[in-house]
XYZ file of C-alpha atoms in Angstrom:
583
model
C -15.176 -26.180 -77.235
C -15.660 -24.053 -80.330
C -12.412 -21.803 -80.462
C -10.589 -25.367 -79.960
C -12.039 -27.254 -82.840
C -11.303 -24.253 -85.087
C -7.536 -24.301 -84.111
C -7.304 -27.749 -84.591
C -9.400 -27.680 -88.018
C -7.579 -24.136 -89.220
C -4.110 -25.593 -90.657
C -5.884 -28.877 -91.906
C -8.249 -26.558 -94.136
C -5.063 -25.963 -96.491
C -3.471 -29.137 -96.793
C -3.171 -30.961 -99.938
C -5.079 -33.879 -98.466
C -9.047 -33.637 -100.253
C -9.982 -36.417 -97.687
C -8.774 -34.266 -94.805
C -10.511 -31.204 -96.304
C -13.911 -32.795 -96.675
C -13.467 -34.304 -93.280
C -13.395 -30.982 -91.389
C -16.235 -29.222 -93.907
C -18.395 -32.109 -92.844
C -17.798 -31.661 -89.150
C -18.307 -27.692 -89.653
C -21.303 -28.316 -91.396
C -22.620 -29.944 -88.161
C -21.643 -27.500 -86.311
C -23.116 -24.670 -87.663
C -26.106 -26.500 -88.321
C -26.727 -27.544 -84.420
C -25.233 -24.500 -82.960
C -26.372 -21.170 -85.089
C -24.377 -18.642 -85.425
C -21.508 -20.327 -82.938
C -18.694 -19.854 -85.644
C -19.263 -16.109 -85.830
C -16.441 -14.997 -84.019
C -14.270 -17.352 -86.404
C -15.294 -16.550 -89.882
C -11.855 -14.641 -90.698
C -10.251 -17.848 -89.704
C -12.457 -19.741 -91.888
C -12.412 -17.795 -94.971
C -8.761 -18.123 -96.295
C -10.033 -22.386 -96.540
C -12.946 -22.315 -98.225
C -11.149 -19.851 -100.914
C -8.899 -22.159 -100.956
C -10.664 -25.239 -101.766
C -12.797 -23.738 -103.798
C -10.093 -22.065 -106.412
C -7.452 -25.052 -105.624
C -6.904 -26.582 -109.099
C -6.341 -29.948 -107.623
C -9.416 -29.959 -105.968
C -11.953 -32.516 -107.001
C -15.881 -31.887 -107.716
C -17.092 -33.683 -104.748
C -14.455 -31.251 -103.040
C -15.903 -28.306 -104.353
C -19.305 -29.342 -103.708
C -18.612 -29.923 -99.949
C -17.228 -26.774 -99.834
C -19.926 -24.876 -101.436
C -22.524 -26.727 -99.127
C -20.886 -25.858 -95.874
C -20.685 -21.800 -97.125
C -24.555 -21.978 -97.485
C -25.019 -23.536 -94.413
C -23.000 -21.078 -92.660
C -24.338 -18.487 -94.585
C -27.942 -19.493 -93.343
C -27.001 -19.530 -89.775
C -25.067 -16.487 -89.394
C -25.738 -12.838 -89.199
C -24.984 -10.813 -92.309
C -22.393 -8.326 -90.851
C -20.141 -11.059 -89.682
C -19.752 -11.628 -93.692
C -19.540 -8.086 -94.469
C -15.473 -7.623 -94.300
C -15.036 -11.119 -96.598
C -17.080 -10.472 -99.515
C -14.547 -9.431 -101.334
C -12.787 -12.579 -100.901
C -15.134 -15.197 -101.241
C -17.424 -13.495 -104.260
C -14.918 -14.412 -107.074
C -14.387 -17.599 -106.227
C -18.018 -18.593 -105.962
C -19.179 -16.772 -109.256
C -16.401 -18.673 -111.126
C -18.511 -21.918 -109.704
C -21.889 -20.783 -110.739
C -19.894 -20.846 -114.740
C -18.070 -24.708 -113.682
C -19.069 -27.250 -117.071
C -20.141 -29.765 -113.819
C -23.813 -29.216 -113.532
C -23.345 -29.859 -109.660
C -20.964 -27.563 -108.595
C -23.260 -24.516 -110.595
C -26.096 -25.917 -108.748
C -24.703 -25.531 -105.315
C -22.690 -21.987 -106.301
C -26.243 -20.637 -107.677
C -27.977 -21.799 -103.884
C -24.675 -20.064 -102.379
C -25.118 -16.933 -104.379
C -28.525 -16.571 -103.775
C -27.651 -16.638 -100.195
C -25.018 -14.085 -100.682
C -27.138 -11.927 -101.885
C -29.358 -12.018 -98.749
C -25.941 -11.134 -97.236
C -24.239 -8.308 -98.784
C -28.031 -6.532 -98.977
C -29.991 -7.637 -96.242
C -33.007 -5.268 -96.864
C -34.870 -6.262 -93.034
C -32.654 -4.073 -91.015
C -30.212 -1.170 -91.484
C -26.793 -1.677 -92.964
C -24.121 0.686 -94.200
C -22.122 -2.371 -96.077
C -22.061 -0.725 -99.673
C -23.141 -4.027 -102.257
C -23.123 -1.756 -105.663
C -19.412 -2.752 -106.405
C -20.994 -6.561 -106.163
C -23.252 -6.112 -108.322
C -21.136 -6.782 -111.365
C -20.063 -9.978 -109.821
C -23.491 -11.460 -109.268
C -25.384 -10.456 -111.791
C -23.590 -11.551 -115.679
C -22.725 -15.395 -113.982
C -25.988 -15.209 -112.767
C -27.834 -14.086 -116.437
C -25.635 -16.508 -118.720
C -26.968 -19.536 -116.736
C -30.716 -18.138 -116.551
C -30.124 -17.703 -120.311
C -28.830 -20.868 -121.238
C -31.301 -23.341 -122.776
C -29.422 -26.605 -122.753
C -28.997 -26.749 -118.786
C -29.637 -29.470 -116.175
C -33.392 -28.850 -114.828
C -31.723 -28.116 -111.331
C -29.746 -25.622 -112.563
C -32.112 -23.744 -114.902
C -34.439 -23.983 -111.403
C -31.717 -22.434 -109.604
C -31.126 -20.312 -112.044
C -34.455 -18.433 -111.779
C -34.823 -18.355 -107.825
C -31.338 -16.857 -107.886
C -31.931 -13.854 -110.099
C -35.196 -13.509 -108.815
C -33.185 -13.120 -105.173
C -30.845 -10.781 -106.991
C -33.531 -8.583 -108.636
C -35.284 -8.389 -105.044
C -32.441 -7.129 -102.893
C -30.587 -5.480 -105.471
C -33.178 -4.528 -108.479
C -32.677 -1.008 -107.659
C -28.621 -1.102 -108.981
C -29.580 -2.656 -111.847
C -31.016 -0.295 -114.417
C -31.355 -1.373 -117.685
C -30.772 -4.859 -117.448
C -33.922 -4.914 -115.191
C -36.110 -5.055 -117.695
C -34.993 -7.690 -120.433
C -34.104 -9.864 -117.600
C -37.723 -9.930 -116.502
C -38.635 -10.595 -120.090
C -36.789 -14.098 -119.902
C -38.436 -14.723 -116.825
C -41.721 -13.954 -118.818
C -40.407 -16.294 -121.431
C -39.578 -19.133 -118.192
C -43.565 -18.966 -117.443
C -44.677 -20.253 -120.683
C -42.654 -23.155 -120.161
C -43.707 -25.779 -118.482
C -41.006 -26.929 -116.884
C -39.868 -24.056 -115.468
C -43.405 -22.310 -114.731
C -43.738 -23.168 -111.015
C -40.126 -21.532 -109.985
C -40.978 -18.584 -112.141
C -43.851 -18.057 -110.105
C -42.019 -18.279 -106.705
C -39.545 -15.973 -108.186
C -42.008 -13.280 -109.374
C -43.732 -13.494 -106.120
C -40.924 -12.712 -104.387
C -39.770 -9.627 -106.564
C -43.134 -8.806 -106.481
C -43.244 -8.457 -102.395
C -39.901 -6.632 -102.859
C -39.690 -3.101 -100.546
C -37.898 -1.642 -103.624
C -40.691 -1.602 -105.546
C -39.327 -2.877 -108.665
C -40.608 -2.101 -111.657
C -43.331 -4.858 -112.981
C -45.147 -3.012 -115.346
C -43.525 -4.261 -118.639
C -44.628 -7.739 -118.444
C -47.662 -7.709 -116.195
C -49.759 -7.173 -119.292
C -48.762 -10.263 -120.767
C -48.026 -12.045 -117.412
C -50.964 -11.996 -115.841
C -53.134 -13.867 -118.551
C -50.596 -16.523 -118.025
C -51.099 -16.539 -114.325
C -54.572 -16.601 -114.779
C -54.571 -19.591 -117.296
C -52.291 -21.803 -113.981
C -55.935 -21.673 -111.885
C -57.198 -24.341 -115.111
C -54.200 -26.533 -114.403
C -54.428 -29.506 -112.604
C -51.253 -29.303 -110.413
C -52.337 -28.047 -106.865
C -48.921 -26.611 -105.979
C -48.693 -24.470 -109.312
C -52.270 -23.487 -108.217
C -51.111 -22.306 -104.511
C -48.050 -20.334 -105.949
C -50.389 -18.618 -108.294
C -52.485 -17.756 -106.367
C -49.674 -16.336 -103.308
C -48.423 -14.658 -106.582
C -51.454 -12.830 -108.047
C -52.519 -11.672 -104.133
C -48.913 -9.899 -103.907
C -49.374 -8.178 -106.935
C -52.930 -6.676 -106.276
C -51.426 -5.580 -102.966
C -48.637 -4.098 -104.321
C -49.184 -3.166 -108.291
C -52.854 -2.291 -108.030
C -52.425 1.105 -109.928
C -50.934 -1.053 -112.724
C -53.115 -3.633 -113.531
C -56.546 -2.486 -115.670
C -59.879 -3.825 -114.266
C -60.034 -5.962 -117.679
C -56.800 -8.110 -116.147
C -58.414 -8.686 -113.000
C -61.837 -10.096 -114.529
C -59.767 -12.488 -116.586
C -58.489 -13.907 -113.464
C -61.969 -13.524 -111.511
C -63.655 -16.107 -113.960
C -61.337 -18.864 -112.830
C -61.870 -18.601 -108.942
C -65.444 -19.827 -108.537
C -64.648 -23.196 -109.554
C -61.630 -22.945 -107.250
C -63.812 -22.811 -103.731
C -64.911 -26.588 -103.272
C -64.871 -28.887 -100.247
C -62.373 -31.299 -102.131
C -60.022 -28.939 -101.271
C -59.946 -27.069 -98.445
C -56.513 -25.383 -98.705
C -56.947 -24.526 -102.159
C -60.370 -22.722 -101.014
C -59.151 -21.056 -98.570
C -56.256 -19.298 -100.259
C -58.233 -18.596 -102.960
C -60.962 -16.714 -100.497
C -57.730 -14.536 -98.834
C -57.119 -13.924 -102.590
C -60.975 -13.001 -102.831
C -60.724 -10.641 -99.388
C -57.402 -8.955 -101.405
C -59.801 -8.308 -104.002
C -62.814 -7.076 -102.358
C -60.151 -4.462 -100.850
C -58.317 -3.144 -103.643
C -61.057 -3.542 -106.498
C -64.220 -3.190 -104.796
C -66.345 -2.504 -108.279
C -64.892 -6.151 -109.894
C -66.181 -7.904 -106.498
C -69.543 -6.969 -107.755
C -69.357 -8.942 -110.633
C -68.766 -12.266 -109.665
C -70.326 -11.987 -105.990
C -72.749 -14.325 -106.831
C -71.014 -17.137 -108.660
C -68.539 -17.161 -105.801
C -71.115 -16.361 -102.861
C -72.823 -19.718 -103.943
C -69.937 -21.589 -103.336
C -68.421 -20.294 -100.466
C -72.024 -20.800 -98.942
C -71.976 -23.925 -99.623
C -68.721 -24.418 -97.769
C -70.160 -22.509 -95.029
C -72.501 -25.498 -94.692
C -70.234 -28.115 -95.111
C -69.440 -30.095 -92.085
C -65.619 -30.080 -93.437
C -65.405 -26.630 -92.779
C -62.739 -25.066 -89.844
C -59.881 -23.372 -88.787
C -58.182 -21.267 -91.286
C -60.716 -21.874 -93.920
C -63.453 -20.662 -91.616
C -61.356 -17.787 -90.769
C -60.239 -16.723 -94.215
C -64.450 -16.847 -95.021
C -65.366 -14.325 -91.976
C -62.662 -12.539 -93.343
C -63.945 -12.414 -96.850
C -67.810 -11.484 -95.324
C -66.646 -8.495 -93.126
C -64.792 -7.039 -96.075
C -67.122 -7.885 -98.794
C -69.691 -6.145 -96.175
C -68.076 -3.016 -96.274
C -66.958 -2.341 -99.642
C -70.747 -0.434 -100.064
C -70.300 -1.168 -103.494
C -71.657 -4.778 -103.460
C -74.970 -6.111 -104.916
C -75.155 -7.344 -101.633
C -75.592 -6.048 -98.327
C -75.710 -7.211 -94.742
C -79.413 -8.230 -94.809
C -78.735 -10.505 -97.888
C -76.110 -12.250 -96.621
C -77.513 -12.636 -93.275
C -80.645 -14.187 -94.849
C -78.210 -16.557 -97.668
C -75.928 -17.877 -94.678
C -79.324 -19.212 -92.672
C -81.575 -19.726 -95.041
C -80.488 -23.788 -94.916
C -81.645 -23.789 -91.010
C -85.065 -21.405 -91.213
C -86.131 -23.649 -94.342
C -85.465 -27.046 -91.940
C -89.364 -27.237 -91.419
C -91.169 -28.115 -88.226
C -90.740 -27.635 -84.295
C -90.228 -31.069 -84.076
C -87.854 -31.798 -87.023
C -83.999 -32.338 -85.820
C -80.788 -30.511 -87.257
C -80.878 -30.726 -90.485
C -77.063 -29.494 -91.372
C -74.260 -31.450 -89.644
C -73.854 -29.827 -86.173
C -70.013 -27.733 -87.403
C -72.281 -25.721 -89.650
C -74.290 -24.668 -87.463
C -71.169 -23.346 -85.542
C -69.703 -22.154 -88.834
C -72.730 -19.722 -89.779
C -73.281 -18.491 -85.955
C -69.194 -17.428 -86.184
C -70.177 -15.544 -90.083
C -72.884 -13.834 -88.958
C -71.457 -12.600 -85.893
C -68.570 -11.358 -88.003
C -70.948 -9.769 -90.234
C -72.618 -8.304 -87.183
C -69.233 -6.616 -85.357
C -68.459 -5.282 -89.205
C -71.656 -3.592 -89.079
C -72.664 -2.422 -85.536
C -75.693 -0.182 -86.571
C -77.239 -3.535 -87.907
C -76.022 -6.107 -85.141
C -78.683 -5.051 -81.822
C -81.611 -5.886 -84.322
C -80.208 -9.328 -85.116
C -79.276 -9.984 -81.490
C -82.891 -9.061 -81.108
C -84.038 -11.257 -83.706
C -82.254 -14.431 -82.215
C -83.598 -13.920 -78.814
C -87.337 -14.050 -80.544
C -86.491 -17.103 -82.609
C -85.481 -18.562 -79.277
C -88.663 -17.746 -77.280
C -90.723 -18.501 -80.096
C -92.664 -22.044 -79.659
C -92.852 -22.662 -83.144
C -88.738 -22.082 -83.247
C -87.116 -25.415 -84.774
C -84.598 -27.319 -82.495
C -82.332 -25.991 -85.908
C -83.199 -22.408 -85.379
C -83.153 -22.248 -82.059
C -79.489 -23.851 -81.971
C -78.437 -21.467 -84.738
C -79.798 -18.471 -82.638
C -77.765 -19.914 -79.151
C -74.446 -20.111 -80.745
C -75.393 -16.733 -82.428
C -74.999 -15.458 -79.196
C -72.451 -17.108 -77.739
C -70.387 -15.485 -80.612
C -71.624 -12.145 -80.117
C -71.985 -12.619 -76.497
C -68.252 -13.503 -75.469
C -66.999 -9.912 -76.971
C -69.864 -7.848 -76.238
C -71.856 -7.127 -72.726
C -75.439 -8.303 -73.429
C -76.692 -6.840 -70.734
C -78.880 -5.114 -72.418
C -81.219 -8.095 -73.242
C -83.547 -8.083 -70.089
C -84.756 -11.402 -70.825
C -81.713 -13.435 -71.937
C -80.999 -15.295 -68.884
C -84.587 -16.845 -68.491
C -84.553 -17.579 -72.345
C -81.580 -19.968 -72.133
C -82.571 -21.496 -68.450
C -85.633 -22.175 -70.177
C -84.055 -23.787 -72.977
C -82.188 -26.046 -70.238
C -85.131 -28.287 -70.285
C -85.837 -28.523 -73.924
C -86.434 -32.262 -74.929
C -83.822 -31.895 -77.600
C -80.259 -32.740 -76.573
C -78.974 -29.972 -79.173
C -81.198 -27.356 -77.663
C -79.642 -28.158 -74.262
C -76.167 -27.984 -75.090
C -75.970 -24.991 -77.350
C -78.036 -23.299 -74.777
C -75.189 -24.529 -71.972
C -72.869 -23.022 -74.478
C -74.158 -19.565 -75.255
C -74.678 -19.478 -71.475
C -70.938 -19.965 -70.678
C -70.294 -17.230 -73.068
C -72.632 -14.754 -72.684
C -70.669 -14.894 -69.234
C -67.323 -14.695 -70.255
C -68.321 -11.406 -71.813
C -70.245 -10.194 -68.610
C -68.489 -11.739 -65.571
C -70.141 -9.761 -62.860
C -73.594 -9.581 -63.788
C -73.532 -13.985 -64.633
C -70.682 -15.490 -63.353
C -71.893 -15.021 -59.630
C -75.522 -16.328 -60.458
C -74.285 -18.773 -62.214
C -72.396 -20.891 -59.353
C -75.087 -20.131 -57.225
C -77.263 -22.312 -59.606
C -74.926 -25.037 -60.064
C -75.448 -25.502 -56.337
C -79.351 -24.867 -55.854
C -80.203 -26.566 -58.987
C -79.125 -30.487 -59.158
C -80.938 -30.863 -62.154
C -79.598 -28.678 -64.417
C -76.307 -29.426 -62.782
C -74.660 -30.860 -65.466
C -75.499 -28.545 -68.171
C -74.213 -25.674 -65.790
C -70.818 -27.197 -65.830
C -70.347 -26.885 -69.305
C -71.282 -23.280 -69.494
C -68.976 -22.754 -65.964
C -66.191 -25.018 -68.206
C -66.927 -22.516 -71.612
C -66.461 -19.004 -68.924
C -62.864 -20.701 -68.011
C -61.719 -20.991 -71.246
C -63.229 -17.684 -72.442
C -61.740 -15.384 -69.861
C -58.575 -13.823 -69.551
C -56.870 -15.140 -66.598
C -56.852 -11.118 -64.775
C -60.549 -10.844 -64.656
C -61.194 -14.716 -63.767
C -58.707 -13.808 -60.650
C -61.526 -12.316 -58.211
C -63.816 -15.445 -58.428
C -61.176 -18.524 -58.362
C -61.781 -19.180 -54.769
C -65.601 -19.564 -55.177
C -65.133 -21.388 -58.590
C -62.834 -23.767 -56.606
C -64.524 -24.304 -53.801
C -67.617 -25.167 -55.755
C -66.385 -27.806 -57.872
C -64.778 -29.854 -55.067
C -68.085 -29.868 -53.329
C -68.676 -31.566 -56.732
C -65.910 -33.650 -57.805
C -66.849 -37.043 -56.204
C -70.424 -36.806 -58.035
C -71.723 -40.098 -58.927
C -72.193 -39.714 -62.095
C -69.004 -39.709 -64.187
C -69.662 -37.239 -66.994
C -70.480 -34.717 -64.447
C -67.054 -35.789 -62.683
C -65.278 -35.336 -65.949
C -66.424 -31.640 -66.823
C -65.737 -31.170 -63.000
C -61.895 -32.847 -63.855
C -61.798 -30.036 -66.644
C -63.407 -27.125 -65.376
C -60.600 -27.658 -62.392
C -57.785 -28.180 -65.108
C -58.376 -25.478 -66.755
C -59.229 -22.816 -63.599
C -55.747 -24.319 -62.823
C -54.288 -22.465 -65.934
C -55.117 -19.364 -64.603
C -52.471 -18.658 -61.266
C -50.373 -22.236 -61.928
C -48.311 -21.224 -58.598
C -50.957 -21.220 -56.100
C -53.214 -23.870 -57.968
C -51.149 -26.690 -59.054
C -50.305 -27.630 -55.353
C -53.792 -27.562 -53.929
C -54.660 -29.510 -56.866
C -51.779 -31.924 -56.087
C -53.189 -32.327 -52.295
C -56.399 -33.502 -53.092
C -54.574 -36.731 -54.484
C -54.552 -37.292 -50.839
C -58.171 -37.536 -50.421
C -59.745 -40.606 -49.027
C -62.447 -41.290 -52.053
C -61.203 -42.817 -55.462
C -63.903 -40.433 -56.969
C -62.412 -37.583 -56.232
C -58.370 -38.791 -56.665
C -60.008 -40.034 -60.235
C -61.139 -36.069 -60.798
C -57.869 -34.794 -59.515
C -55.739 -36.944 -61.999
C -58.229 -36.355 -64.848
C -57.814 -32.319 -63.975
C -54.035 -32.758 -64.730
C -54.866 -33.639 -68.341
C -56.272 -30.559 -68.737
C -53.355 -28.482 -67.518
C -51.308 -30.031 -70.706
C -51.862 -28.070 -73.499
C -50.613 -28.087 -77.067
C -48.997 -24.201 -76.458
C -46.471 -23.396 -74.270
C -47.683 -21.777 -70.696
C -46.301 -20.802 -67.533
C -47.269 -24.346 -65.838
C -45.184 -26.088 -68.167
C -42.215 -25.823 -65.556
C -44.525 -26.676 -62.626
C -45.691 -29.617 -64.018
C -42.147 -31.162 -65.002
C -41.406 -31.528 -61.124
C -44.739 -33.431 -60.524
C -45.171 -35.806 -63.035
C -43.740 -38.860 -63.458
């Protein structure tokens, strides 16, 4: 339909008619929005129009404006070299917009420019499109408007993220205007107004693969920066912060050590609970840090150890703030240079669980903290092999130990579990009895971490525990339930390829159980199947689907249940199965 609507559109893009005009931009403005990149083939018959309306002398602002917006959609969803042989063309017409006395139309020629730029220089994949000649174009429109004082905040906004596009892809053809055009933008972060753009902008020339030249104002720009962690606007915080990690990756033999402890003293107070995003990009900024500066680490380790332990404890604490703090410990761990060593932070990160008191005393931390340290000091353990078989060791004692805490002796199962699910245990004679042992601990806590380090422990060691394992789950009634879970945490842990040998067993074992009595045993049955389904979708989803077939409502209940647990929030291979069988 595409090559039609152009024909019909292609003589109506010239006529006097402004109604008819905005008519067909709108309609191409859908179209390139729905369908990317479907009007490449047609940009030479698009071209001559949007000239057109844009230099037309009777056309009106709104006419312009529609025109403008369609270029930058189709500018967004096209490939660069389609643009390539129209540059020439269009350029004029849309830098004599970014200088238009309607604040509007600049606005929209400065987001179309910026664009442009990304198109005549497009510095992610080779080109041979030569963009000096353009340069003279761009850049003066471009400078009087960044200049101006008097300007629409839209504009002056515009303005900045503009030339800060310009200086990124094209920086390199600029020579001396570089540098008094990054003085204005220095002059742009001591307003307030404007300080949040400025930082986008200087982020972005800072990431730029043409390494421009920062040194001139990072001197006076970084105090600035630094002085943004104090303010109390969180996204002026989070661009900071993106901002001063870019430019200790990428200008770290420019910046003195007295710049970066002017900007240490404000991250402490940074790492809270309130926040967890905040924390958490502050700790990447931290891991940056520990990296490049190892020596300045050193100096504030333990203001900001005390709070980042402190979220380690919290029961807020997940995802990618848990990850960014394993990522902080493994690196802080092997700078050498750090007050603290492996030991120390071992000993800070449980100290809250060993100090819990009495065998008989329950968890004392909310139970994700507990999982929270276990992950941290595994991480510190695979950073540091030589030290990791003597904690391993030192877990498996607290566990043994009678006068272990229910605390502790969770702490020490999901300890392994971590360690256990990447590396083979094998060599700890006496781990199996320790957890089996644990399976009939009076605390619930005990029970199920035990479960859980067993499933894992597994998934790391299929062929010494996996086979044992379903041999208990059918000698051992008792401990039944319990056994599922760790059978349900060895699914989920184990690439599908080395799962493949035992499926048969693993199946057959669980519809011996699935029309159990007891329901929660029929429910980690209904997801232990589920997810064993996952693993050859082909072969498994119709077996599964047979079973619905089966004369007791117990086990059609399990079967249906099992389904749920084939639906998962990423895309798999079963996704395609199961749209012919439900519904």
């Amino acid at each position: 339909q595409v090559p039609n609507i152009i024909k019909a559109l292609h003589k109506q893009l010239k006529e006097k008619s402004i109604k008819s005009r905005q008519g067909c931009f709108s309609l191409l403005t859908e179209l390139a929005s729905v369908l990317p990149g479907c009007l490449a083939d047609h940009i030479p018959a698009l071209i001559p129009g949007i000239v057109f309306s844009l230099a037309d002398k009777s056309s009106s602002s709104n006419m312009r404006i529609d025109t403008l917006s369609f270029l930058h959609v189709l500018l967004c969803n096209h490939q660069p070299e389609v643009f390539h042989p129209h540059v020439k063309a269009l350029l004029p017409s849309v830098v004599t917009c970014i200088g238009d006395t309607f604040y509007k139309i600049t606005s929209e020629a400065l987001l179309v420019t910026q664009q442009l730029v990304k198109v005549i220089r497009p510095l992610d994949k080779p080109y041979t499109f030569d963009a000096k000649p353009y340069v003279k174009d761009v850049f003066p429109g471009t400078l009087k408007r960044l200049k101006a004082a008097d300007i629409d905040q839209e504009v002056k906004e515009r303005a900045i993220s503009c030339m800060g596009q310009i200086i990124y892809n094209l920086g390199d053809h600029l020579s001396t205007d570089l540098q008094p055009t990054l003085k204005i933008f220095l002059e742009r972060l001591k307003n307030e107004i404007t300080r949040l753009t400025t930082v986008k902008a200087l982020t972005l020339i800072a990431s730029s693969p043409l390494k421009i030249d920062l040194r001139p104002i990072l001197g006076e720009g970084l105090p600035i920066l630094a002085s943004f962690l104090r303010k109390n606007q969180r996204a002026l915080k989070l661009s900071t912060l993106n901002a001063l990690d870019i430019l200790v990756k990428n200008y770290s033999d420019s910046l003195k050590p007295a710049m970066i402890e002017a900007v240490l003293t404000e991250l402490p107070v940074l790492i809270t609970e309130n926040d967890m995003h905040v924390s958490q990009v502050t700790i990447m900024f931290l891991t940056t840090l520990a990296k490049v500066y190892p020596s300045c680490i050193s100096k504030i380790s333990g203001s900001v150890l005390t709070e980042i332990f402190q979220l380690v404890h919290s029961p807020l604490l997940q995802g990618g703030a848990l990850n960014a703090i394993i990522d902080f410990f493994q690196a802080l761990v092997l700078t050498k240079t750090a007050a603290v060593g492996y030991s120390e932070l071992v000993k800070q990160l449980t100290a809250p669980v060993y100090s819990s008191g009495s065998a008989g005393a329950s968890l004392t931390l909310h139970k994700q903290a507990y999982h929270s340290i276990a992950k941290c000091v595994a991480a510190l353990s695979s950073a540091c092999p030589k030290e990791a078989p003597a904690t391993v060791n030192q877990f498996v004692q607290d566990v043994k130990s009678p006068k272990s805490s229910p605390a502790v002796q969770v702490l020490a199962f999901l300890f392994l579990a971590e360690v256990g699910r990447s590396t083979n245990l094998s060599a700890q004679r006496e781990l199996r009895t320790v957890i089996l042992d644990a399976f009939s601990s009076p605390s619930e806590e005990v029970k199920s971490a035990a479960a859980y380090a067993l499933g894992n422990v597994s998934a790391g060691n299929l062929k010494e525990y996996l086979p044992f394992m379903l041999k208990e789950i059918g000698s051992q009634p008792k401990r039944q339930y319990l056994l599922l879970h760790s059978l349900k945490e060895v699914i989920s842990s184990s690439p599908a390829d080395s799962l493949t040998p035992y499926v048969e067993d693993i199946w057959a074992l669980l519809f011996k159980h699935c029309e159990c009595t007891e329901e929660g045993t029929r429910n980690v049955v209904a997801e232990c199947l589920g997810k064993l389904t996952l693993v050859n979708p082909a072969e498994l989803l119709p077996r599964l689907r047979k079973q619905l077939s089966a004369g007791s409502p117990h086990a059609r209940s399990t079967v249906v249940t099992a389904i749920k647990f084939t639906i998962t929030d990423q895309p798999q291979p079963i996704d395609a199965l199961l749209k012919g069988c439900i519904g």
